[in-house]
Coordinates of C-alpha atoms in Angstrom, one line a residue:
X1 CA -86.3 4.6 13.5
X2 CA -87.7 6.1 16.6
X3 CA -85.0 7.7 18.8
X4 CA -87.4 8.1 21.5
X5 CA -84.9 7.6 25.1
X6 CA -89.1 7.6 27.1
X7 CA -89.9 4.7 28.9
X8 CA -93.2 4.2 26.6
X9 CA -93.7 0.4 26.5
X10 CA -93.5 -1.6 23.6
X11 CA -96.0 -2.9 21.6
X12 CA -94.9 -6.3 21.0
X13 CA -98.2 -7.1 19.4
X14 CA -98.5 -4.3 16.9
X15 CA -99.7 -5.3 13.0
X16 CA -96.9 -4.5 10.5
X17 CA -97.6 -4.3 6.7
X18 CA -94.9 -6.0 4.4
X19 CA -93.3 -3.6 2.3
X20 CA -91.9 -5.9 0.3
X21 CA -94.0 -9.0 -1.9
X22 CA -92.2 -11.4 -3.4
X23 CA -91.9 -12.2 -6.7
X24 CA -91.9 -15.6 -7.2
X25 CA -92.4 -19.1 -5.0
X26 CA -90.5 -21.8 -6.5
X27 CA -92.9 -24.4 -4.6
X28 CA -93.0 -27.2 -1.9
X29 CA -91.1 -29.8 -3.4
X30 CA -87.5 -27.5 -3.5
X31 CA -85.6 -28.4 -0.2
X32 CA -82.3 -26.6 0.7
X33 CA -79.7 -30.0 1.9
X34 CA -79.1 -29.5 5.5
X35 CA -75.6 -30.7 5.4
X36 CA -74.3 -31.6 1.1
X37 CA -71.7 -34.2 1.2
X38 CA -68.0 -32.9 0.1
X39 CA -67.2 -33.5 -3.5
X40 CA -65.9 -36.3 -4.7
X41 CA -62.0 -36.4 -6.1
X42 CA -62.4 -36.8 -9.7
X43 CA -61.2 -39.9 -11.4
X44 CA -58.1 -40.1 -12.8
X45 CA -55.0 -42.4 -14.3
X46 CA -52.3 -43.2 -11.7
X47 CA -49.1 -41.8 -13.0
X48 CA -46.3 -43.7 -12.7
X49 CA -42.7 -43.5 -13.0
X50 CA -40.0 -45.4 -15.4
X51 CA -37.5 -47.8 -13.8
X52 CA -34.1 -46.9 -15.1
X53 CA -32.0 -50.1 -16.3
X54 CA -29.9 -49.6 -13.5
X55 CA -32.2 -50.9 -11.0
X56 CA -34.5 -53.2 -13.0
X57 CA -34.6 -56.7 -11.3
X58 CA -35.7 -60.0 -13.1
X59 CA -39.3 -59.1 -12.3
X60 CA -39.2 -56.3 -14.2
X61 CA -37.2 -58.0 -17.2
X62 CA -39.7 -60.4 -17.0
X63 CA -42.6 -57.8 -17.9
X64 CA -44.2 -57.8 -14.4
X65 CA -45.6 -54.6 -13.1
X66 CA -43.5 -52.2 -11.5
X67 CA -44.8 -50.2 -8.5
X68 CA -44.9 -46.2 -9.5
X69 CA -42.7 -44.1 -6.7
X70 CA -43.1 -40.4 -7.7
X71 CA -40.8 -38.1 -5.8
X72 CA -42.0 -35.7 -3.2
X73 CA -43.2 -32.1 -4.7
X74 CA -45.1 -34.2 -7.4
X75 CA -48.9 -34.7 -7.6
X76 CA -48.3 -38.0 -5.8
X77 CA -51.8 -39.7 -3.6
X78 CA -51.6 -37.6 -0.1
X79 CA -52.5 -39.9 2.8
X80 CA -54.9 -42.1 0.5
X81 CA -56.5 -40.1 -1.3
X82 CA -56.5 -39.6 -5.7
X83 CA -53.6 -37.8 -7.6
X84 CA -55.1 -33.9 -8.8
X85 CA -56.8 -34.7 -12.2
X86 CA -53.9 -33.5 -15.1
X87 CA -50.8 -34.3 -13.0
X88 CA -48.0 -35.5 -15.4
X89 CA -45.6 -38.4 -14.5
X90 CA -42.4 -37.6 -12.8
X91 CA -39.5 -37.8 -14.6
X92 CA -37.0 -40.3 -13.5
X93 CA -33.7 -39.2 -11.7
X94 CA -30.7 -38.0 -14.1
X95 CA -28.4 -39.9 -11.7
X96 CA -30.2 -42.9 -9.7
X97 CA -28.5 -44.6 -7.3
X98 CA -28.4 -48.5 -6.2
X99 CA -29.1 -49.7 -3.0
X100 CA -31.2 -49.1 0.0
X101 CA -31.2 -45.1 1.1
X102 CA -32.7 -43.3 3.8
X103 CA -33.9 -39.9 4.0
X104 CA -35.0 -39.0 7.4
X105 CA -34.7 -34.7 6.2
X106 CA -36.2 -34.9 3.2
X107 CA -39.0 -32.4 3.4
X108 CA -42.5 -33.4 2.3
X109 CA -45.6 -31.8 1.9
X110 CA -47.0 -32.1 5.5
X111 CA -43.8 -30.5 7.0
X112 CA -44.3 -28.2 9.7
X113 CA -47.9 -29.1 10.1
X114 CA -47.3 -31.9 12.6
X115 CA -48.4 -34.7 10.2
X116 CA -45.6 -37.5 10.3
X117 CA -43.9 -37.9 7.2
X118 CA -45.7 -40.9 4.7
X119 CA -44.1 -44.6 5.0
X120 CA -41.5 -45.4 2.7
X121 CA -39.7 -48.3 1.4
X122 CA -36.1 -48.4 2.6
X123 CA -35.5 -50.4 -0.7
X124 CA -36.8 -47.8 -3.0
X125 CA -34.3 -45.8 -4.6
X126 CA -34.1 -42.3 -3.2
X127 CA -36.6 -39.9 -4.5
X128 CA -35.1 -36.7 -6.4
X129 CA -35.4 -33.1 -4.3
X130 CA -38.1 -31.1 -6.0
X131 CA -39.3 -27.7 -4.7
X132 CA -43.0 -27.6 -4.4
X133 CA -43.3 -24.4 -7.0
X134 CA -45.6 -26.7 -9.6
X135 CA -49.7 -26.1 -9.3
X136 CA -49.7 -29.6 -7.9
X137 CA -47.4 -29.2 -5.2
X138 CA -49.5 -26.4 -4.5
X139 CA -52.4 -28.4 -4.5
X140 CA -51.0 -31.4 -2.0
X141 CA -50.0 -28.5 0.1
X142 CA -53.2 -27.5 0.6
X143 CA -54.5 -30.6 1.1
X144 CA -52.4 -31.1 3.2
X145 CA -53.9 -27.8 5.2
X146 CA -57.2 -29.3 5.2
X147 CA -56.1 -32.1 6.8
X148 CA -54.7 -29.9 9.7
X149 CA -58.0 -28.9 10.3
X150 CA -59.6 -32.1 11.1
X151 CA -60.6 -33.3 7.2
X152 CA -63.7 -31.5 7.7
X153 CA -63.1 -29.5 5.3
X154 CA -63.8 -32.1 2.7
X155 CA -61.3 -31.0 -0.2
X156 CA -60.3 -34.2 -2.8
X157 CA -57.0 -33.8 -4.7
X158 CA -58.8 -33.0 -8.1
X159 CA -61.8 -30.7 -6.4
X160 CA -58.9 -28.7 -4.8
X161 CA -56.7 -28.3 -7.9
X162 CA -59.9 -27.0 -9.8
X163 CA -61.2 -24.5 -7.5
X164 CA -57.6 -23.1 -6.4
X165 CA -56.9 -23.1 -10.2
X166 CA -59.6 -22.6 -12.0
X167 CA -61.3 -24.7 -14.7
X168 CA -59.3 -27.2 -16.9
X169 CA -58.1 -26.1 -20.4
X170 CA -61.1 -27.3 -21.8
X171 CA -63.9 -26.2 -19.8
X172 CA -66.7 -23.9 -21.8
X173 CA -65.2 -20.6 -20.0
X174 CA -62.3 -20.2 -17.5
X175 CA -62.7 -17.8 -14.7
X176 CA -60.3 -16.5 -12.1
X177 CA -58.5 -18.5 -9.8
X178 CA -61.2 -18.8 -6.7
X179 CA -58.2 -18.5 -3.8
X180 CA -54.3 -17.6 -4.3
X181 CA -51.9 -19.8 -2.9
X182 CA -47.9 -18.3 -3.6
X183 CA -45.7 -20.1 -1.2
X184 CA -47.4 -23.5 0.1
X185 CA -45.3 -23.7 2.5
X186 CA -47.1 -21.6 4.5
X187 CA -50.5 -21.9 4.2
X188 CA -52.7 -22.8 7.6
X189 CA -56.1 -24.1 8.4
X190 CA -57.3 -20.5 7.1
X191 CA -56.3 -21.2 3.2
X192 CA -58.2 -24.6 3.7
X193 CA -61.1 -23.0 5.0
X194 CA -61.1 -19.8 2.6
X195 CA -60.6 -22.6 -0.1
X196 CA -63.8 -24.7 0.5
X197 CA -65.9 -21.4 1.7
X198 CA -65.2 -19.2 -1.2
X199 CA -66.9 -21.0 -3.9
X200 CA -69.9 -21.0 -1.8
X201 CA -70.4 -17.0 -1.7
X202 CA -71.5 -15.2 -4.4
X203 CA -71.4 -11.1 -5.0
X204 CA -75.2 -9.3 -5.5
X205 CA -75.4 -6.1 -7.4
X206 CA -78.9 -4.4 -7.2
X207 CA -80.2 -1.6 -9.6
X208 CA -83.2 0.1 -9.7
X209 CA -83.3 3.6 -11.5
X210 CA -80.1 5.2 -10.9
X211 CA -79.5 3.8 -7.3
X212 CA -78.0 1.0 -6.5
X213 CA -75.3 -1.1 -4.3
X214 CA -73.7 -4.8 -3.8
X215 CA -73.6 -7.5 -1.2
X216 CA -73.3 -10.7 -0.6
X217 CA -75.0 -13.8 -0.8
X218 CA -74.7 -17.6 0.2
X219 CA -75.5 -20.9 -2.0
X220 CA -78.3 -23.1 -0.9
X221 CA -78.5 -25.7 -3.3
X222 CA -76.5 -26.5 -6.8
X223 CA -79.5 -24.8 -8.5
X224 CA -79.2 -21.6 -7.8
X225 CA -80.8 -20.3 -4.4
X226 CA -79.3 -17.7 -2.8
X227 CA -79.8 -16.4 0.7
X228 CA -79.1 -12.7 1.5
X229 CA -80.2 -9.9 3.6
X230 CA -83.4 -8.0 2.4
X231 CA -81.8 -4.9 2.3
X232 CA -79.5 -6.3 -0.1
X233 CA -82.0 -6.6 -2.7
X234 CA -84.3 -4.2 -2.2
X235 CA -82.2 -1.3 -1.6
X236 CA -82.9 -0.9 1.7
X237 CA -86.8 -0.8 1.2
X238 CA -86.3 1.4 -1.8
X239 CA -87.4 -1.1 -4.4
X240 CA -89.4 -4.3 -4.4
X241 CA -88.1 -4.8 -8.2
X242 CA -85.2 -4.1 -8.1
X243 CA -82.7 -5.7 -10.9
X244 CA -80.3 -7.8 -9.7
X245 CA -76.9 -10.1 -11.4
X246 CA -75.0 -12.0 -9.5
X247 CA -71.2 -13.0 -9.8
X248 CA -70.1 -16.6 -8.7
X249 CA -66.4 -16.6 -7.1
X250 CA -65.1 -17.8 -10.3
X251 CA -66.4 -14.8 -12.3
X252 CA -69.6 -16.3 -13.6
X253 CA -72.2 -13.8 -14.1
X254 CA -76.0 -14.3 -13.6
X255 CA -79.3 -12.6 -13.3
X256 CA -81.8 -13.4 -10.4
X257 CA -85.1 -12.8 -9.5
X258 CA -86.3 -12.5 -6.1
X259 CA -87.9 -15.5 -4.4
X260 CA -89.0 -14.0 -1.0
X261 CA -88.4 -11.2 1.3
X262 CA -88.2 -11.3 5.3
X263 CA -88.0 -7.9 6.6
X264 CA -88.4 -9.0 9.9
X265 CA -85.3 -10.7 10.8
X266 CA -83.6 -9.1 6.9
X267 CA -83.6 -12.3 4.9
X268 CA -84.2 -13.0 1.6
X269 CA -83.6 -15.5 -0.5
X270 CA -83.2 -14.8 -4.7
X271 CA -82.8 -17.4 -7.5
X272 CA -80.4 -17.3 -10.4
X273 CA -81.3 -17.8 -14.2
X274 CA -79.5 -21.0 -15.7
X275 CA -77.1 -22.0 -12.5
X276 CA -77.3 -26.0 -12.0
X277 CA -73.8 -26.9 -10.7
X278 CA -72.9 -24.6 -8.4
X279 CA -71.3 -25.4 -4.3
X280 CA -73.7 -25.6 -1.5
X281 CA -72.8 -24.2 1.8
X282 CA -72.4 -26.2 4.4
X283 CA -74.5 -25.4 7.4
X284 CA -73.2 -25.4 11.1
X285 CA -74.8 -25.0 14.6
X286 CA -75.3 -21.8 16.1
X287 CA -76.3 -23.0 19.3
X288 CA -72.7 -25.1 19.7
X289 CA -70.7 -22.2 19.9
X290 CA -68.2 -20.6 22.4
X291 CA -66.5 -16.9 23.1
X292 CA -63.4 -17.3 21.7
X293 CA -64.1 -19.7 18.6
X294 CA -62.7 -18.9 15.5
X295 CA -64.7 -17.4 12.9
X296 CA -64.0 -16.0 9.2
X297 CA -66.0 -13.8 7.8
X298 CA -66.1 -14.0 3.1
X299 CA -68.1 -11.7 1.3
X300 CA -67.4 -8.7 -1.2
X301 CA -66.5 -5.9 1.0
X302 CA -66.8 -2.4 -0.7
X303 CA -67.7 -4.9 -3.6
X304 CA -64.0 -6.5 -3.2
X305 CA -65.2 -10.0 -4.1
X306 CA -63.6 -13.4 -2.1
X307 CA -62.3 -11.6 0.8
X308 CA -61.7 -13.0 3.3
X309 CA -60.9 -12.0 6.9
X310 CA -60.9 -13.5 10.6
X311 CA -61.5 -13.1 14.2
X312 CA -63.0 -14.8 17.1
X313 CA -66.7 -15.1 18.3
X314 CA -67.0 -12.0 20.5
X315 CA -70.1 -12.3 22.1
X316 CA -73.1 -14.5 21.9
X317 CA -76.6 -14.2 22.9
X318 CA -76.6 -10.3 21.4
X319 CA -79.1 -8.3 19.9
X320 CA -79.3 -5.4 18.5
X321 CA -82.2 -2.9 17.1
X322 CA -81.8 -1.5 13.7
X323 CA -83.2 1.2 11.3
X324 CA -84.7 -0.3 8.5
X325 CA -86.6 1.4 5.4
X326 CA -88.3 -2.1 4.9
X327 CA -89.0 -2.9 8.1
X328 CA -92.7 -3.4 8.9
X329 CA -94.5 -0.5 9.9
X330 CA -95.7 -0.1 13.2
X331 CA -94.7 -3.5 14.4
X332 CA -91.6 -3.6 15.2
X333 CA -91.0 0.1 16.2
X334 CA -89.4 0.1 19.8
X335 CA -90.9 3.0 22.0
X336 CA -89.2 1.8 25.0
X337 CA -85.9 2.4 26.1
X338 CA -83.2 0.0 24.9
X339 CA -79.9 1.0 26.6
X340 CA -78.0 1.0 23.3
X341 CA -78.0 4.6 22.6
X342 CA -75.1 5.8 20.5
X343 CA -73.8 9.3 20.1
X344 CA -76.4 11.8 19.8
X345 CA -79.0 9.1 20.7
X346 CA -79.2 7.0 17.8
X347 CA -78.7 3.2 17.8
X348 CA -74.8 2.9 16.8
X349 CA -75.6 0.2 14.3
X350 CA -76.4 -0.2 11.0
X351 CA -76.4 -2.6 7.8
X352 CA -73.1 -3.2 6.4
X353 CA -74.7 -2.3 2.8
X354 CA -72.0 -1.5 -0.1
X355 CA -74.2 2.1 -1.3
X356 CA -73.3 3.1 -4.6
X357 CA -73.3 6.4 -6.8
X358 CA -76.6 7.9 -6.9
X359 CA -78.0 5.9 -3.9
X360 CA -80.5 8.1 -2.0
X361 CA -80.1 9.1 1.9
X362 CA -83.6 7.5 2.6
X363 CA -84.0 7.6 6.2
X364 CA -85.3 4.6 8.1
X365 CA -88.7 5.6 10.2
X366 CA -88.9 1.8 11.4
X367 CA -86.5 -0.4 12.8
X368 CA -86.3 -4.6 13.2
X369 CA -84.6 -6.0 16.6
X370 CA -83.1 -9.3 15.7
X371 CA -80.7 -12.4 17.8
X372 CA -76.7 -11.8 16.7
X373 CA -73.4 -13.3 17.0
X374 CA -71.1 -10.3 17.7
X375 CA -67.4 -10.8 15.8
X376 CA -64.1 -9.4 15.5
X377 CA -63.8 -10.7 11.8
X378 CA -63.8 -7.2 9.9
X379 CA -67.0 -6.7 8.5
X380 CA -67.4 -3.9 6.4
X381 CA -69.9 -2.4 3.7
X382 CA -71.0 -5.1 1.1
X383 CA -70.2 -8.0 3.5
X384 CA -74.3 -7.8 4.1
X385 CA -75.7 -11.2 3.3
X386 CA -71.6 -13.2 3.5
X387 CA -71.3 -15.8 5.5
X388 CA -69.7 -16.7 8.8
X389 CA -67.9 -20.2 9.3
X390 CA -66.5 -21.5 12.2
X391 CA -63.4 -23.2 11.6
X392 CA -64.2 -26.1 9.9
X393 CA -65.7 -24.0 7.1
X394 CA -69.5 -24.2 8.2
X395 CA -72.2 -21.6 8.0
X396 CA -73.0 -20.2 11.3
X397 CA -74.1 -16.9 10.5
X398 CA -75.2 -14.5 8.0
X399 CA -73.1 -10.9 8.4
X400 CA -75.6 -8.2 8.4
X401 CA -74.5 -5.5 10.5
X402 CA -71.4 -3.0 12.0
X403 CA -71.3 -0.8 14.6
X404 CA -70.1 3.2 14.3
X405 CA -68.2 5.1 16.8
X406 CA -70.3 8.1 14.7
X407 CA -73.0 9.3 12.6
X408 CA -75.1 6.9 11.5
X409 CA -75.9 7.9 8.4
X410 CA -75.6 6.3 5.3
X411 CA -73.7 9.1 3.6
X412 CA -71.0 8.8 6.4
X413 CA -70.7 5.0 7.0
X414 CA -67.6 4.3 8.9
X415 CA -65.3 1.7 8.0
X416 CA -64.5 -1.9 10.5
X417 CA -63.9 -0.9 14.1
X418 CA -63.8 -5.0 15.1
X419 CA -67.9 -5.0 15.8
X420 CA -69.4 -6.9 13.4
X421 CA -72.8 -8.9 13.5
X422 CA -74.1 -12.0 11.9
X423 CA -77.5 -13.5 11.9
X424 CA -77.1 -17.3 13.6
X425 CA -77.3 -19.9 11.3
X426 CA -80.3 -21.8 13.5
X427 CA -82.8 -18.8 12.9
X428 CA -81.0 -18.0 9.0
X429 CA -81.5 -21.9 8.2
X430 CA -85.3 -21.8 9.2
X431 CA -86.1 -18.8 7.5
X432 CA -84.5 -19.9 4.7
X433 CA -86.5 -23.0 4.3
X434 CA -89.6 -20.9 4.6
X435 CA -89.1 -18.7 1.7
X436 CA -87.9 -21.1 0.0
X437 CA -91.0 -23.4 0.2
X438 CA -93.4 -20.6 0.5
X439 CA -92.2 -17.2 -0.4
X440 CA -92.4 -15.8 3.5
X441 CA -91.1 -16.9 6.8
X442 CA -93.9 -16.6 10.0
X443 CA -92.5 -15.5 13.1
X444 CA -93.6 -15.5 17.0
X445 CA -95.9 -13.4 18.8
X446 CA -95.8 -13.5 22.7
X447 CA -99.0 -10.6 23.2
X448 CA -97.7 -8.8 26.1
X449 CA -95.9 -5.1 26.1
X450 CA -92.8 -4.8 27.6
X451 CA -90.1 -2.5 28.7
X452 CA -86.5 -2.1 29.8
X453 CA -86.8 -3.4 33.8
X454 CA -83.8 -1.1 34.3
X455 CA -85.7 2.2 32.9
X456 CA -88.6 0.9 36.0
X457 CA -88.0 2.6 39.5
X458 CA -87.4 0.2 42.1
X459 CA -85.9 -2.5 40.1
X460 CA -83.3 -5.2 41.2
X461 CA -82.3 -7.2 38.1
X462 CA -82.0 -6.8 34.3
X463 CA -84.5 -8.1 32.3
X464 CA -87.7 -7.4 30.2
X465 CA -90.8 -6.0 32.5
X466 CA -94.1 -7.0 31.8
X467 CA -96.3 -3.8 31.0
X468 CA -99.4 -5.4 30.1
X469 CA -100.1 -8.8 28.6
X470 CA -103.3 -8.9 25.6
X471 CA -106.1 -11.2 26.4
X472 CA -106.1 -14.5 25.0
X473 CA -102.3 -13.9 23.8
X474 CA -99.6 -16.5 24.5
X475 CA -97.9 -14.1 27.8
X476 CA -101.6 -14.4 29.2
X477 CA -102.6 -17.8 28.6
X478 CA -98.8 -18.5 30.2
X479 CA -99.8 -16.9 33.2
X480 CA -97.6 -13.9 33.1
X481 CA -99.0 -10.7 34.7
X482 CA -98.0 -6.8 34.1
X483 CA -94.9 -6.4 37.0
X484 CA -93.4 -9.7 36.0
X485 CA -90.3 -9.5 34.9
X486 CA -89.0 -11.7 32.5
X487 CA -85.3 -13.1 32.8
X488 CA -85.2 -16.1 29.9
X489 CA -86.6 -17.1 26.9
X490 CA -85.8 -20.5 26.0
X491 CA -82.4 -20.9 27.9
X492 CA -81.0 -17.6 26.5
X493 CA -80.7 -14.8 29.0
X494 CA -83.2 -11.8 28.8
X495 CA -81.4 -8.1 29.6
X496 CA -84.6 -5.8 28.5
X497 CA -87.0 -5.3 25.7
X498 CA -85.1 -5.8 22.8
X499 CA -83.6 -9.2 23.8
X500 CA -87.0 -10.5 24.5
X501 CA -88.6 -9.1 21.0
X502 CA -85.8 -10.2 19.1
X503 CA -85.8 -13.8 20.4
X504 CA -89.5 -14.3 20.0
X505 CA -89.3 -13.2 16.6
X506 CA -86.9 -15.8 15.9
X507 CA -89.1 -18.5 16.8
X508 CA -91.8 -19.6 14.2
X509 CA -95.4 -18.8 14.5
X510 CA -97.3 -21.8 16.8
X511 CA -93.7 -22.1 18.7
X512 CA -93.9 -23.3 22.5
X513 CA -91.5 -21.2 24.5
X514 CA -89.8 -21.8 28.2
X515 CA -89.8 -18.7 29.8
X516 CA -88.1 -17.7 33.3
X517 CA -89.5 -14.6 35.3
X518 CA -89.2 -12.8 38.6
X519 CA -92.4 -11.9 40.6
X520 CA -93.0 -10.9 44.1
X521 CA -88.8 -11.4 44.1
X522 CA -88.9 -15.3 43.0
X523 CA -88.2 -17.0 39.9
X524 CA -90.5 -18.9 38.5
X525 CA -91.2 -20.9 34.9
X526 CA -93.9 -21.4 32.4
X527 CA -94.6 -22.2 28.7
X528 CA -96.0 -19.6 26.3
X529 CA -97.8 -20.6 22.5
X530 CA -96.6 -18.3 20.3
X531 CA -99.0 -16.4 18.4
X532 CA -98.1 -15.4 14.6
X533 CA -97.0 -11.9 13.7
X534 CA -99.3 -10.4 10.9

């Protein structure tokens, strides 16, 4: 990484070499589902409960059908939906009583959520107090968490009790309970989130010699894709073979070979060996958030698996230059100045990479500048490649860098200081889809140079000056001249040289841009054809 503080323009339309080749391309015909449905409660007998002789009427004598009334705390349907698969009868009352009863205190599962209380019959007998300590009371309580979050969160009674529980008694191989709930009255919109996300992110351990390190990963399809950050999997440019296993949140291990590798916006996507059934993420919009959302962050910090953490969307629009070992050389180096500096002029951010024993201090001589979300959600070494939901558990970014108050150097990596970054899911989603279809993602080239417009004398507003534009390159055929200054790029603001680079690389190769700049003191608009980035 260049720590050059010059105003030397920036070669926007440098050649880079990739580092990295993949190994395999799974073909054209694999898609990755935009938006997979939420499972399906799984089918099961309604329990039901014995009338005592006491209150048997002439129906029942008769052999008609009586209608089941489990008591509250049971594994009873929650607002229309199944009973958890396994759930046992209730038992009947040791003392019933006769006659109409009401019970307008009787707590129930929704309590304290501000869900009203389920319709009952003022004819039924009154249902026995049961504390909510059983795994299905557990469950319903959660369910019932979901539903405070708008139902988006998809969970059925029977895909809830497996996941929070772990596998039934007769599955192949049971692993560990995916998320721990102790006391359900208490849990919030967080548990129902955590509880959908988790099984959707897996821990990556990379090996190669005697380095290696962990991350994080996301599941694209039931089959086994993976997306991650390429320095994840190849060390941080240190290997392009690395070996890699994979650990599901329920403790099933795998091994994975690489798919593709996108150093430019650090993205890959791996594949596991012999994974068919596993939970899809589901993917959200970038471009629909606020400030201020919610956001929680799950991956395997400091290769603590299924953690899980929360915050707020800090900032949007951000981007940030990083050092990167894979990084393509040449073309993405910044020579201009960025305004970022952090103590002792290097960039304060780096990739939130879990390094372990015998990982070597390779220093970056590149860096990539990529398109963030900034968050609060502590993000810390091995959350690389985790995602970040929104608060109806949807993907809308991949974590993949912290900031330091210090040294940025790996030996010394600092812990959370509430700066975390994700990639947005818009940009992750598309680059996803390439390497998955073809092994490589393209990305935009605008053929101009640019600079910060604050590091040129004389100027009056923020934004990313024109040095010189290539002939025959998109900035030229757009009409922009060297002194222009450019504001936006597609509707997103432009503050200097590394906004600008970062957003065009976002875009695909062949893109058509709208683009805002200042000349002679007055805005004025075109549209630029992206060129593609070799």
């Amino acid at each position: 990484m260049s720590d050059n503080q010059g105003n030397r323009p920036e070669e926007e339309n440098a050649t880079p070499a990739q580092p990295v080749q993949p190994v395999a391309s799974p073909g054209a015909a694999e898609q990755i589902p935009p938006r997979p449905p939420a499972p399906q409660p799984a089918s099961a007998d309604q329990p039901t409960t014995p009338i005592p002789p006491a209150q048997q009427t002439p129906q029942h004598a008769q052999g008609q059908p009586a209608q089941a009334q489990p008591p509250y705390g049971q594994a009873q349907p929650v607002y229309g939906q199944a009973p958890a698969a396994g759930a046992s009868p209730a038992a009947p009352s040791a003392a019933p009583q006769a006659g109409p009863q009401t019970h307008p205190t009787q707590p129930y599962p929704g309590a304290g959520f501000g869900i009203p209380a389920p319709a009952t019959d003022s004819t039924s007998p009154a249902p026995a107090p049961a504390k909510a300590k059983s795994g299905a009371g557990k469950i319903t309580a959660l369910i019932v968490a979901a539903a405070v979050v708008g139902g988006a969160v998809g969970l059925g009674g029977a895909w809830a009790g497996f996941n929070l529980w772990g596998p039934a008694d007769n599955s192949a191989a049971a692993g560990p309970s995916v998320v721990t709930v102790n006391n359900p009255d208490s849990v919030n919109a967080t548990s129902a989130i955590a509880t959908k996300v988790v099984p959707s992110v897996v821990t990556i351990n990379v090996s190669a010699g005697n380095n290696g390190g962990t991350g994080s990963g996301v599941v694209l399809n039931k089959d086994g894709y993976i997306l991650t950050n390429t320095h994840v999997v190849t060390l941080d440019g240190e290997s392009g073979d690395a070996s890699i296993s994979v650990t599901t949140s329920d403790g099933h291990i795998y091994q994975a070979s690489l798919v593709g590798t996108d150093p430019v916006y650090d993205l890959a996507v791996i594949k596991l060996k012999g994974a068919d059934d596993l939970t899809p993420i589901s993917w959200g919009d970038s471009s629909a958030l606020n400030v201020g959302d919610q956001t929680v962050a799950i991956g395997a910090p400091l290769g603590l698996s299924n953690s899980v953490t929360t915050g707020i969307v800090s900032a949007l629009n951000r981007s940030i230059e990083i050092a990167s070992s894979a990084a393509p050389k040449g073309g993405s180096s910044d020579n201009g100045q960025n305004g970022d500096n952090g103590q002792n002029g290097g960039s304060p951010f780096f990739f939130d990479f879990g390094q372990g024993q015998g990982q070597s201090a390779q220093k970056p001589t590149e860096s990539i500048k990529i398109a963030v979300i900034q968050t609060d959600a502590p993000i810390n070494p091995g959350n690389s490649g985790g995602a970040l939901v929104d608060s109806q558990g949807r993907l809308v970014g991949i974590n993949v860098a912290i900031a330091s108050t210090g040294s940025t150097s790996s030996s010394s990596q600092a812990g959370s200081i509430g700066v975390g970054f994700s990639i947005p899911s818009d940009i992750a989603h598309r680059i996803a889809d390439d390497l998955v279809k073809d092994g490589s993602a393209s990305h935009g080239l605008l053929g101009a140079s640019v600079r910060d417009a604050s590091s040129v004398q004389g100027a009056t507003i923020t934004g990313a000056y024109v040095v010189e534009t290539t002939a025959g390159g998109g900035a030229a055929k757009a009409g922009l001249q060297a002194g222009d200054i450019i504001t936006s790029f597609n509707g997103v603001p432009v503050t200097g040289a590394v906004d600008l680079t970062a957003q065009v690389r976002a875009d695909a190769a062949g893109s058509t841009a709208k683009l805002s700049y200042v000349r002679d003191g007055r805005t004025q608009n075109t549209e630029a054809t992206l060129g593609t980035l070799k």
